[in-house]
Coordinates of C-alpha atoms in Angstrom, one line a residue:
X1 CA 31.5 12.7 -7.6
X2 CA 28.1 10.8 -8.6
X3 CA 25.5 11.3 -6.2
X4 CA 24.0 7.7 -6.3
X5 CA 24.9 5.4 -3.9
X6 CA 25.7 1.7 -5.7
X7 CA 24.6 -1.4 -3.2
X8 CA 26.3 -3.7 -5.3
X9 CA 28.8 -4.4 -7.9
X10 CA 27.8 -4.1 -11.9
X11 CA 28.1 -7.3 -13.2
X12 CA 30.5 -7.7 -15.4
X13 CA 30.5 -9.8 -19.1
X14 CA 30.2 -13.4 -17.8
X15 CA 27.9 -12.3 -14.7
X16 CA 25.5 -10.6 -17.6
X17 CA 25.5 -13.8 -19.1
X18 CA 24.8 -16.0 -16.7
X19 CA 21.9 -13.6 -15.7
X20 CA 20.3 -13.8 -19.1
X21 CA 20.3 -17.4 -18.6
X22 CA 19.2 -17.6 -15.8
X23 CA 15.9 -14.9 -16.9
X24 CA 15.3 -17.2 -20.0
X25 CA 15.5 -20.9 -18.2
X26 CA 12.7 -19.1 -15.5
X27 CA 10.4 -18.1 -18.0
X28 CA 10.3 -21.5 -20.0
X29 CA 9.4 -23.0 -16.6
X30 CA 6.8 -20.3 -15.7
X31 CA 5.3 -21.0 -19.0
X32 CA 5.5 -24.9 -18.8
X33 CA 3.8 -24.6 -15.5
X34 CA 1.3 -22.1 -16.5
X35 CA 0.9 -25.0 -19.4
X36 CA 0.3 -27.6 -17.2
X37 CA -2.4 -25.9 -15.0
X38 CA -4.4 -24.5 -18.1
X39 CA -4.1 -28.4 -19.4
X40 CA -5.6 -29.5 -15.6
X41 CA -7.8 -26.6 -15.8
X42 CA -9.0 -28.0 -18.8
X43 CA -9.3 -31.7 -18.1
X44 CA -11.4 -31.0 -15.7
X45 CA -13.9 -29.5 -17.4
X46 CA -13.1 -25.5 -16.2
X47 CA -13.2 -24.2 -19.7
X48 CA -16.7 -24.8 -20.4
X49 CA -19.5 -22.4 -21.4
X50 CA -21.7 -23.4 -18.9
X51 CA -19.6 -22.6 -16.1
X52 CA -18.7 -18.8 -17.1
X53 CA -22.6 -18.0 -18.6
X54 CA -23.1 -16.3 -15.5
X55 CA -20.6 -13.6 -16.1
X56 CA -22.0 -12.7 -19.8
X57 CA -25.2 -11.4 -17.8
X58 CA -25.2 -7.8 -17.4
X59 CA -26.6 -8.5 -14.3
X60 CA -23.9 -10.5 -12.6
X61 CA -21.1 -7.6 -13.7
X62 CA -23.6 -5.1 -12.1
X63 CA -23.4 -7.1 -9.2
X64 CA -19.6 -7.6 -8.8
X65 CA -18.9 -4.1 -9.6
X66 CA -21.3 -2.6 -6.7
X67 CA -19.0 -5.0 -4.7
X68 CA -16.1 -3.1 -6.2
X69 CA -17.5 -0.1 -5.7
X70 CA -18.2 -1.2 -1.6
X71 CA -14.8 -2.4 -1.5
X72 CA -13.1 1.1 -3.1
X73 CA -15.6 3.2 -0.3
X74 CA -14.0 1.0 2.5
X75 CA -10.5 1.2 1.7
X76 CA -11.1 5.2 1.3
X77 CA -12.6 5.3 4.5
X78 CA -9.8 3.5 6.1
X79 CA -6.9 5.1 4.1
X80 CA -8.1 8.0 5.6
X81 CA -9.0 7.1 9.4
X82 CA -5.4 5.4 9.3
X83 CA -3.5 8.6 8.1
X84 CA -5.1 10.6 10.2
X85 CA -4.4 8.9 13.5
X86 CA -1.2 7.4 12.2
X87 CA 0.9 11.1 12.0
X88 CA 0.0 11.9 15.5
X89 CA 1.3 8.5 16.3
X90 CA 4.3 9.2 14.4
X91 CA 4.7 12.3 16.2
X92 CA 4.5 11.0 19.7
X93 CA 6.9 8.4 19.3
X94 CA 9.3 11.1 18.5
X95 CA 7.9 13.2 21.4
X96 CA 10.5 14.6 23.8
X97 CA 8.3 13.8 26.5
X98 CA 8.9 9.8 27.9
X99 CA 5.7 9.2 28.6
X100 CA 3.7 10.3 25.1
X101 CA 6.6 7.8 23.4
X102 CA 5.8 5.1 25.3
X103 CA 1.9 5.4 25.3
X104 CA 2.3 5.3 21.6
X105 CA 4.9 3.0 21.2
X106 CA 2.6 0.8 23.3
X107 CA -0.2 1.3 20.7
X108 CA 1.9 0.7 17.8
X109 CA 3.1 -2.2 19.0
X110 CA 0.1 -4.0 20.2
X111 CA -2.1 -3.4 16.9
X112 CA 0.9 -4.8 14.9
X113 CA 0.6 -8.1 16.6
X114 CA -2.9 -8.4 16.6
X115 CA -3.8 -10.3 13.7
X116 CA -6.8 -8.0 11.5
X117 CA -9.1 -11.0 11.1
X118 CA -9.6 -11.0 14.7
X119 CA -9.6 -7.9 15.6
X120 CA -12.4 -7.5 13.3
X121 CA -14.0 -10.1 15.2
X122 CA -13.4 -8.1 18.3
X123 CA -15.3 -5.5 17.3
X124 CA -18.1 -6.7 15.5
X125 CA -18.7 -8.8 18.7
X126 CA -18.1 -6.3 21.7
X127 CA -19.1 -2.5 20.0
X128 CA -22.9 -4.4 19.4
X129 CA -22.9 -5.1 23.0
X130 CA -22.2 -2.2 24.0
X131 CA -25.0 -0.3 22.4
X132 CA -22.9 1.0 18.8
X133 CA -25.2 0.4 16.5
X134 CA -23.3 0.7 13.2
X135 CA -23.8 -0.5 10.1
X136 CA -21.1 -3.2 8.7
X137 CA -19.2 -0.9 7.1
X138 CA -18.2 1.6 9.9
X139 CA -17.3 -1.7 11.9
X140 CA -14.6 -2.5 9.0
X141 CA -13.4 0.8 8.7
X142 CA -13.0 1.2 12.8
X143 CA -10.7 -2.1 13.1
X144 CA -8.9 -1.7 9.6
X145 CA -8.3 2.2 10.7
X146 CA -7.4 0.9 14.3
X147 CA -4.5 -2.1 12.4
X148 CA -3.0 0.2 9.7
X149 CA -2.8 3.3 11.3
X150 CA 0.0 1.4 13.1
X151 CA 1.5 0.0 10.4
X152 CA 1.0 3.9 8.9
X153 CA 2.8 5.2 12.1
X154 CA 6.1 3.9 11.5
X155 CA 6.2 4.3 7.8
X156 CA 5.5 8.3 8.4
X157 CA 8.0 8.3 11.4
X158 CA 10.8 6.5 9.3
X159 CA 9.8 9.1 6.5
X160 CA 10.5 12.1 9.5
X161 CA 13.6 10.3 10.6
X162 CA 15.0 10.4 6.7
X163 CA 15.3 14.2 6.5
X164 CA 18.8 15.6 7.8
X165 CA 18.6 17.1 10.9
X166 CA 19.6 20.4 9.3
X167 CA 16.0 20.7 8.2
X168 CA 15.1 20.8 11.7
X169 CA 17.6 23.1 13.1
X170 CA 17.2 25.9 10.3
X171 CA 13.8 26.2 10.7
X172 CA 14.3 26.5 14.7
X173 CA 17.2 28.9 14.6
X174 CA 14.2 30.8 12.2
X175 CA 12.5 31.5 15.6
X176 CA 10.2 28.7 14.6
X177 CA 8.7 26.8 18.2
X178 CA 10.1 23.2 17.9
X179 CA 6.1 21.9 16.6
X180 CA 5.6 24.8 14.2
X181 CA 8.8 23.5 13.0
X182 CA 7.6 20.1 12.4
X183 CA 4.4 20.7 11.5
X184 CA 5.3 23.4 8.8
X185 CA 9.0 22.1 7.2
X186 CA 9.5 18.9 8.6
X187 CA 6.6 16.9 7.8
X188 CA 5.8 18.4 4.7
X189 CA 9.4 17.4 3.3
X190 CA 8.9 13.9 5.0
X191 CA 5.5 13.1 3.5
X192 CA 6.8 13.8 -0.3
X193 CA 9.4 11.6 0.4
X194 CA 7.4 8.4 1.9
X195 CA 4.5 8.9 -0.5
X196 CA 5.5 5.7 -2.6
X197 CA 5.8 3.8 1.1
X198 CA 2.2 5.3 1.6
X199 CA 0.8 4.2 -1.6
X200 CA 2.1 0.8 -0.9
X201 CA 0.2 1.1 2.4
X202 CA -3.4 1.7 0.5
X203 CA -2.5 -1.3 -1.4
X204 CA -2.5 -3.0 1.9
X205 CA -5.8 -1.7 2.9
X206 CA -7.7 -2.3 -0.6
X207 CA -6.6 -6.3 -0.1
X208 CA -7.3 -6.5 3.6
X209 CA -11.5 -5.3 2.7
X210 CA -11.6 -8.9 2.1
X211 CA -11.5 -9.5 5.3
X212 CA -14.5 -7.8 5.6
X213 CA -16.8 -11.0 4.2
X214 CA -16.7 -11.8 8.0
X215 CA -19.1 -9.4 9.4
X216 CA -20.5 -9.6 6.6
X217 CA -20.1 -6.3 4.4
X218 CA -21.2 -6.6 1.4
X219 CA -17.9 -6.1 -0.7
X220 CA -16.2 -7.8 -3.9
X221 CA -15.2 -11.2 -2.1
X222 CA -18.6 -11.5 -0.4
X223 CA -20.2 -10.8 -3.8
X224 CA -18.2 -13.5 -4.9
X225 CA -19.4 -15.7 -2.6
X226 CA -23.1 -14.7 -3.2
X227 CA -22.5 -15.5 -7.4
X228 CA -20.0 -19.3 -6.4
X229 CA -23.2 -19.6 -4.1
X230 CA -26.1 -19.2 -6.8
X231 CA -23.9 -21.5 -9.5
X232 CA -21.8 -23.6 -7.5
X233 CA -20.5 -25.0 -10.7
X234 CA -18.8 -21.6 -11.1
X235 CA -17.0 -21.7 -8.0
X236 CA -13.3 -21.1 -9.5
X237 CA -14.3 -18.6 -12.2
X238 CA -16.0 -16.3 -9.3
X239 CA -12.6 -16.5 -7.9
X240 CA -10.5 -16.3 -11.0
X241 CA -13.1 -13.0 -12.0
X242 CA -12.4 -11.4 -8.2
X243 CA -9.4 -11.9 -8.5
X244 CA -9.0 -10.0 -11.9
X245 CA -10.8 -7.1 -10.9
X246 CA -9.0 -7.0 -7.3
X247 CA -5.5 -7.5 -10.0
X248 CA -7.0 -4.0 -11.8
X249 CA -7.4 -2.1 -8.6
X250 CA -3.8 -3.3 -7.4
X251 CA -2.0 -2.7 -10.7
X252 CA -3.6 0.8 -11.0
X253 CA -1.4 1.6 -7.6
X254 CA 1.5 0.1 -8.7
X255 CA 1.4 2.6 -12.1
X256 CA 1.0 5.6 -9.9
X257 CA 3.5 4.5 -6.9
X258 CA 6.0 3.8 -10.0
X259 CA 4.8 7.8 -11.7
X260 CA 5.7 9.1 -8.1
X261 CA 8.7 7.6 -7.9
X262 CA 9.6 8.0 -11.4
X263 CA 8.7 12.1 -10.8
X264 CA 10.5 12.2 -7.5
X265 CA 13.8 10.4 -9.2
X266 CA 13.5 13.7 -12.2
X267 CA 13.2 16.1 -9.2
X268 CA 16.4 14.9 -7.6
X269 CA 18.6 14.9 -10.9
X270 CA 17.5 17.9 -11.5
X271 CA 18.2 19.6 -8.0
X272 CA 21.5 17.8 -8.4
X273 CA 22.2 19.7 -11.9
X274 CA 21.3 22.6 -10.5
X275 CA 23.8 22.3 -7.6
X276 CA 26.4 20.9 -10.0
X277 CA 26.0 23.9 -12.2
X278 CA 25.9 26.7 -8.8
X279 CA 29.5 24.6 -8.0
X280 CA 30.7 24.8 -11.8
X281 CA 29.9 28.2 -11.7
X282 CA 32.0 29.4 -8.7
X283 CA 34.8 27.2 -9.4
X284 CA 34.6 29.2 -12.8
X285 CA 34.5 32.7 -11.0
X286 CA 37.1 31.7 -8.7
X287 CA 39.4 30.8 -11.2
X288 CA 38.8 34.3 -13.5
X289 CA 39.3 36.1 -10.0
X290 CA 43.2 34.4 -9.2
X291 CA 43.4 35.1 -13.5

């Protein structure tokens, strides 16, 4: 009995068919439209020398890559603030006790629907007034860390919810206390399994620093701004650079999310011959013993 569960039916012959046809007429029209902006593009004059000079100096790439750089530390600092009060979220919305669900679930909840931009704007407006001093950066790490560790919080609970309940009840009938067993067999096990989720999740946070050219913090969009502001006749390159170095950042996540999964995939089929062999094995034994 195969192990993998199929969602769908294989195509068959005509089905395969009528796929590759399907994959061939969408990339001639990709390409035809990618033709017909790079023809607009060039009408217009974008293709000039003039307009991407600016990027030859060594000074402008200095420039946008601090604002890399800014953007990276940001997204660190947020990854991390997120994570670390997204698994104690996790864990009090699956809290026997009522009210420790609810408070959380309440949390959760309300920072989900709270659009980021303003609550950005919240807090670059009210934490001033009351006296916090911080510099723009701890203010975008505060309401980014505040947003996504509520996102964060149900992808570690769904990753806690995934795991059989055996887990669970072997490591309490071990004498374990029901949060040594979660915090020593359960989450571990749940945290391998949802790391692709939680790579997906920094992806999240390294695009939402953009955000951040409304306090203003000095990061890769802001920069951009600074260079489309200094030669406004390079206004589309900025973006089209930004968004290239922003495209490197995010396609460096998608390699290692697609390693992890890739690794975790090997791990399984492996376990799974290892099993299949134990079962071989005994059917084997049993066999010799009725010989």
């Amino acid at each position: 009995m195969s192990g993998a569960v199929k969602l769908y039916e294989a195509p068959g012959p005509l089905g395969r068919v009528r796929h590759r046809v399907f994959s061939i007429v969408s990339a001639i029209a990709v390409c035809v439209l990618l033709m017909a902006i790079g023809r607009r593009l060039e009408t217009s004059g974008q293709f000039e020398a003039d307009k991407w000079a600016i990027f030859l100096h060594w000074g402008t790439a200095k420039f946008l890559f601090d604002g890399l750089v800014s953007t990276i530390e940001a997204a660190v600092c947020s990854a991390v603030a997120a994570f670390a009060l997204a698994v104690p979220l996790a864990l009090g919305r699956l809290s026997d006790r009522r009210w420790v669900g609810t408070l959380c679930g309440v949390y959760v909840e309300f920072f989900r629907a709270v659009p980021l931009l303003l609550l950005i704007l919240f807090v670059v407006i009210e934490l001033p007034a009351l006296g916090f001093d911080w510099p723009a950066l701890g203010f975008l790490v505060l309401a980014m860390a505040l947003h996504h560790a509520a996102m964060t919080a149900e992808v570690v609970r769904a990753g806690i919810l995934s795991l059989p309940r055996g887990q669970r009840e072997a490591a309490l009938a071990l004498g374990m206390r029901p949060a040594q067993a979660m915090l020593y067999v359960v989450l571990p096990q749940a945290l391998r399994t949802m790391l692709p989720a939680l790579i997906s999740s920094i992806l999240a946070i390294v695009q939402d620093t953009s955000l951040g050219y409304v306090i203003p913090y000095d990061e890769l969009l802001h920069r951009s701004q600074d260079v489309s502001s200094y030669a406004p006749q390079s206004l589309l390159q900025a973006a089209f650079v930004v968004t290239m170095m922003y495209g490197v950042v995010s396609a460096a996540l998608l390699y290692l999310k697609r390693q992890v999964i890739k690794r975790q995939g090997r791990t399984v089929r492996r376990k799974a011959a290892i099993a299949g062999g134990d079962v071989s094995t005994g059917v084997s034994a049993e066999r010799t013993t009725h010989v």
